XYZ file of C-alpha atoms in Angstrom:
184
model
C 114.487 58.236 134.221
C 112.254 58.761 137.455
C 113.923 59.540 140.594
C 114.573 56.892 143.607
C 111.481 55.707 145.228
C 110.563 57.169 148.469
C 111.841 55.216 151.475
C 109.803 52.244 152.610
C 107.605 54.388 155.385
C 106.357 56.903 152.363
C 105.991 54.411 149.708
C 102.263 53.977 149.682
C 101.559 57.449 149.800
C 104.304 57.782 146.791
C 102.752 54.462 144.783
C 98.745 55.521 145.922
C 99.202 59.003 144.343
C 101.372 57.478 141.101
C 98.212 55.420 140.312
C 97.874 58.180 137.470
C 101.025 59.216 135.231
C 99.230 61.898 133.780
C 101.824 62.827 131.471
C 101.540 59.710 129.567
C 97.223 59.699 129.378
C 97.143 56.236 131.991
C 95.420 56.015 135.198
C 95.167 52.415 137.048
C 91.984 53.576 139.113
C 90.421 54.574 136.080
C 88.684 50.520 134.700
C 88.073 48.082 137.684
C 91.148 45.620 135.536
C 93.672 48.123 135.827
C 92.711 48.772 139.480
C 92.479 45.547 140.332
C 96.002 44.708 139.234
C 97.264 47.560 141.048
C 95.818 46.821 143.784
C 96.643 43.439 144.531
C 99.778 43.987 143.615
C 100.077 46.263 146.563
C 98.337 44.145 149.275
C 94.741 45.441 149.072
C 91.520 44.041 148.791
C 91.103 43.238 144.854
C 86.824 43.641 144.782
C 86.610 47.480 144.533
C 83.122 49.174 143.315
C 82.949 51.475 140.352
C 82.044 54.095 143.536
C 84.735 53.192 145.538
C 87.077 53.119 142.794
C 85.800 56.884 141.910
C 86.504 57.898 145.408
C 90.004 56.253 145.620
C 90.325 58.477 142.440
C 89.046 61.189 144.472
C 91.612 61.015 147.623
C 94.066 60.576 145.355
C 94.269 63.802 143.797
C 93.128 65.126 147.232
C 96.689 64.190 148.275
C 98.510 65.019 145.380
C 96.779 68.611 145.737
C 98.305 68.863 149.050
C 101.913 67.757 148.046
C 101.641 70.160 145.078
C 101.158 73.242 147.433
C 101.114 72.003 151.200
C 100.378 75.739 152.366
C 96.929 76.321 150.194
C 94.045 76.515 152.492
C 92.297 74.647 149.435
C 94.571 71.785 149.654
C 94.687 71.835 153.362
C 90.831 71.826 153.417
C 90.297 69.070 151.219
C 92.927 66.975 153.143
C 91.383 67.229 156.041
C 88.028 66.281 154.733
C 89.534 63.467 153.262
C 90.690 62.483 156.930
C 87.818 63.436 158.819
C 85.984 61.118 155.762
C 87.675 57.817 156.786
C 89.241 58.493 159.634
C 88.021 58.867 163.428
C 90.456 60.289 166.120
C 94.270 58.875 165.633
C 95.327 56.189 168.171
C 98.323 55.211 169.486
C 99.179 51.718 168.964
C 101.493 49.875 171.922
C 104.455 50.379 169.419
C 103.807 54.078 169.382
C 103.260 54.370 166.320
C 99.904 56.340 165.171
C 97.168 54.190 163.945
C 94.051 56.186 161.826
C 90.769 54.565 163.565
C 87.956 53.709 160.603
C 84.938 56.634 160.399
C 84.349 54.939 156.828
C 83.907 51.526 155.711
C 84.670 50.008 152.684
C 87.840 48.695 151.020
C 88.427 52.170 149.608
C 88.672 53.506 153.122
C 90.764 51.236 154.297
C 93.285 52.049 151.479
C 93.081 55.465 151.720
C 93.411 55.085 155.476
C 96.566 53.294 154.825
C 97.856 56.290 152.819
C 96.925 58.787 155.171
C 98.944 57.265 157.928
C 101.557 57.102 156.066
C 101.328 60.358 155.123
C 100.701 61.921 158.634
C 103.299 59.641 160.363
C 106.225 60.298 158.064
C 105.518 62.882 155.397
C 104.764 65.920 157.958
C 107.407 66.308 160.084
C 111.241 64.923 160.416
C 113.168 64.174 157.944
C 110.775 63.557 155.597
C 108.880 66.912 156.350
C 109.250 68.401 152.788
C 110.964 65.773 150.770
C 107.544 64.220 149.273
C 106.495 66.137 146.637
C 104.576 66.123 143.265
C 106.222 67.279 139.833
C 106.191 71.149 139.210
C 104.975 70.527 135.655
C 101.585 71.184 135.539
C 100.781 68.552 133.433
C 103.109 65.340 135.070
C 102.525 65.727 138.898
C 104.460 62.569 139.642
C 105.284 62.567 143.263
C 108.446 61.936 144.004
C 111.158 61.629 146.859
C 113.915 64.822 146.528
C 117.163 63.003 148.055
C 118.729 66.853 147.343
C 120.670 67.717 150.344
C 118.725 71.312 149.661
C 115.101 69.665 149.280
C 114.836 71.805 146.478
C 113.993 69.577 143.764
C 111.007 70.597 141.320
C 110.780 68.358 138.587
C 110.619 64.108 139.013
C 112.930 63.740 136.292
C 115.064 66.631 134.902
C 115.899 64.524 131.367
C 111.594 65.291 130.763
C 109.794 67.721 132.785
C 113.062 69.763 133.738
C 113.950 69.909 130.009
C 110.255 70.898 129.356
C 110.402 73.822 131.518
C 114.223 75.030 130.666
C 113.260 75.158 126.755
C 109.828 77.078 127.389
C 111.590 79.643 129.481
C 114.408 80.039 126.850
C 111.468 80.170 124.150
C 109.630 82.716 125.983
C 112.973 84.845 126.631
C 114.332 84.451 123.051
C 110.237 85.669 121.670
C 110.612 89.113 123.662
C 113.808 89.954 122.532
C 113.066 89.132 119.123
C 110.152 91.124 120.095
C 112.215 94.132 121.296
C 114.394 94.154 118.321
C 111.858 94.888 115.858
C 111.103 97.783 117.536
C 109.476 101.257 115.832
């Protein structure tokens, strides 16, 4: 069981960084069929280029580096290459609503431009400031949507990567006592 999706404003950043379930060996950007499925079913040109499809790859895990650990100047760094990359200076549109301008062409910018706004409009600040997150489990990083009242969440489902977690800590605690009690 996977959490809710994220609400309608965050859900291509959520679906863009899901492209790979890493947990489970699959990654849609990885053959241009996959990709191609994925992204038409999401509204985006179909004709991507092995290149573009590596770089899609690319800004994706730039993103879900940054919703893993929004404070590492790594992650920050590489974010805002990605931006600087395919985006020019943000624009207002007559809705007031930000708009990314293109710096890069290409289908794959345009995607990842989508992403971005998305991303900068509602996953920064209000009430979505912290909520978007990727999977604590080092091997999943699903990003998810915490609903928790606390915004505390860790794991994108508890049933799987919570478990996982829980019975390595008990293993680990239950190996040093065992440890201690076979003392000299």
């Amino acid at each position: 069981m996977r959490r809710n999706p994220a609400p309608a404003e965050l859900e291509p950043v959520e679906a863009f960084c899901n492209t790979a379930a890493f947990l489970h060996g699959e990654d849609e950007l990885a053959r241009p069929g996959t990709a191609s499925g994925w992204l038409r079913a999401h509204g985006y040109p179909e004709a991507v280029a092995p290149a573009e499809l590596a770089a899609l790859t690319e800004a994706r895990e730039a993103v879900r580096a940054f919703l893993v650990e929004r404070s590492s100047p790594e992650a920050l760094d590489a974010l805002n290459r990605l931006i600087h990359s395919v985006a020019g200076a943000p624009a207002v549109r007559p809705d007031g609503t930000l708009a990314l301008r293109p710096a890069g062409d290409g289908p794959a910018a345009e995607i990842v431009r989508t992403v971005l706004e998305a991303l900068l409009r509602d996953g920064l600040t209000g009430r979505h400031a912290t909520r978007l997150k990727a999977c604590a489990a080092t091997e999943c990083r699903w990003v998810f949507y915490d609903r928790a009242p606390s915004s505390n969440g860790l794991w994108c489902d508890m049933d799987v990567c919570g478990a996982r977690h829980k019975m390595r800590a008990y293993r680990a605690r239950g190996g040093a006592a065992a440890h201690r009690d076979d003392g000299p």
